[in-house]
Amino acid sequence: MAIINNWTAPLQAQARLQNSIDDMMIHHIGWNVDPEDLIHIPKHWQLYPDPDKSLHFLLGMIYVFLWFAATIGNGMVLWIFTSAKSLRTASNIFVVNLAFSDFLMFVSMPIFIYNSFHGGFAAGWLSCKIYSLIGALSGISQGMTNACIAYDRYTTITRPFDGKISKTKAVFMVIFVWIYTLPWALLPMFEIWGRFIPEGYLTVCTFDYLTTTFDTKLFVGTIFFCSYVIPMTAIIFFYSQIVSKVFEHEKALKEQAKKMNVESLRSNQQHKNETAEVRIAKAAITVCFLFVASWTPYAAIALIGAFGDQSLLTPGVSMIPALTCKLVACLDPYVYAISHPRYRIELQKRLPWLAIKEDIDAQSTATETSSPPLPSA
């Protein structure tokens, strides 16, 4: 009788190494892990059959592609935004920090790729902790940086004359982001509070959300609030305020134009300023949406593991948020390449073979200049 190995289906508790079902031998996750490393692997994952080698190979190939795409994309963002004088602005300090966080996330990617091509927990416990440490640093800093970007867009668009953030303030905000991030990575790294564990197919590692102790539940609840709820709330608030302000401004302009019997109160120059500003705001909103979409599944997995029904967390299911978290770090730089006017101009100048067509004159008064994006009616 054939055995159907559903990679997302829960399995009842069975032996760790092998079971015999109608003369068919199956291995369980962790069967080939050294005894000294086995103590770090939650019993929960050892209840499931080891995935087919082809699935490991497929995930490894996907991550190889993401690694190349993210390294090239974020590398170009770091290169362009740090070397181009026109992009050395307070707002873009946050863009550079986000690109650095995304780039940092993929520094640990070779560990996952190595594990995938070797069918499991091959790189060892130290590599697992390094992978988790880098993931915590990059993931939490991404969220806080996105919140800073949302705040910067909010102040720039809603208070164009006195709301622009200075470079000094932007630098201090970035420093605060990393000071805020470090404890959540170092505490579990040294097992002061929380700890890191292998996850799913044992090719990735993350925070421990499976141990059913009060200490673990408190840690998961606290880090969920501090690294997910806080930046999420800030992002939603600031962008909702931006949308509200834009609608109010447009309504006021239309009413005033109607009173004056003219089609529009905007000059061509003002329209260009607003067009560039709106494009940059759209890029920022898209990046923040990607952050929300990619980290929400992981937040849900952690909450289910700590406070819900752990039988819902199969190895295959747990690998989905691990993939989405990496995907957003890959997509961020390309969102800016598509939507950021001055970035496109610099790419056009330095890499003409990319065939980017950007109207330099039309974008010469983008948000980085002193011209306000939302002139009053």
PDB file of C-alpha atoms in Angstrom, residues 105 131-142 181 184-186 188 196 207 223 295:
ATOM      1  CA  MET A 105      18.696  39.181   6.220  1.00  0.00           C
ATOM      2  CA  TYR A 131      20.780  32.328  11.425  1.00  0.00           C
ATOM      3  CA  SER A 132      18.234  33.239  14.117  1.00  0.00           C
ATOM      4  CA  LEU A 133      20.288  36.173  15.384  1.00  0.00           C
ATOM      5  CA  ILE A 134      20.583  37.705  11.913  1.00  0.00           C
ATOM      6  CA  GLY A 135      16.916  37.040  11.226  1.00  0.00           C
ATOM      7  CA  ALA A 136      15.859  38.767  14.449  1.00  0.00           C
ATOM      8  CA  LEU A 137      18.077  41.789  13.817  1.00  0.00           C
ATOM      9  CA  SER A 138      16.963  42.239  10.230  1.00  0.00           C
ATOM     10  CA  GLY A 139      13.283  41.448  10.764  1.00  0.00           C
ATOM     11  CA  ILE A 140      12.642  43.726  13.740  1.00  0.00           C
ATOM     12  CA  SER A 141      14.728  46.558  12.267  1.00  0.00           C
ATOM     13  CA  GLN A 142      12.683  46.263   9.058  1.00  0.00           C
ATOM     14  CA  THR A 181      16.166  45.917  18.000  1.00  0.00           C
ATOM     15  CA  TRP A 184      15.196  41.132  21.090  1.00  0.00           C
ATOM     16  CA  ALA A 185      18.020  39.405  19.236  1.00  0.00           C
ATOM     17  CA  LEU A 186      20.607  39.139  22.014  1.00  0.00           C
ATOM     18  CA  PRO A 188      17.307  34.717  23.147  1.00  0.00           C
ATOM     19  CA  PHE A 196      16.247  30.054  19.393  1.00  0.00           C
ATOM     20  CA  PHE A 207      12.339  32.101  18.268  1.00  0.00           C
ATOM     21  CA  ILE A 223       8.022  40.355  21.359  1.00  0.00           C
ATOM     22  CA  TRP A 295       5.327  39.228   8.689  1.00  0.00           C
TER      23      TRP A 295
END
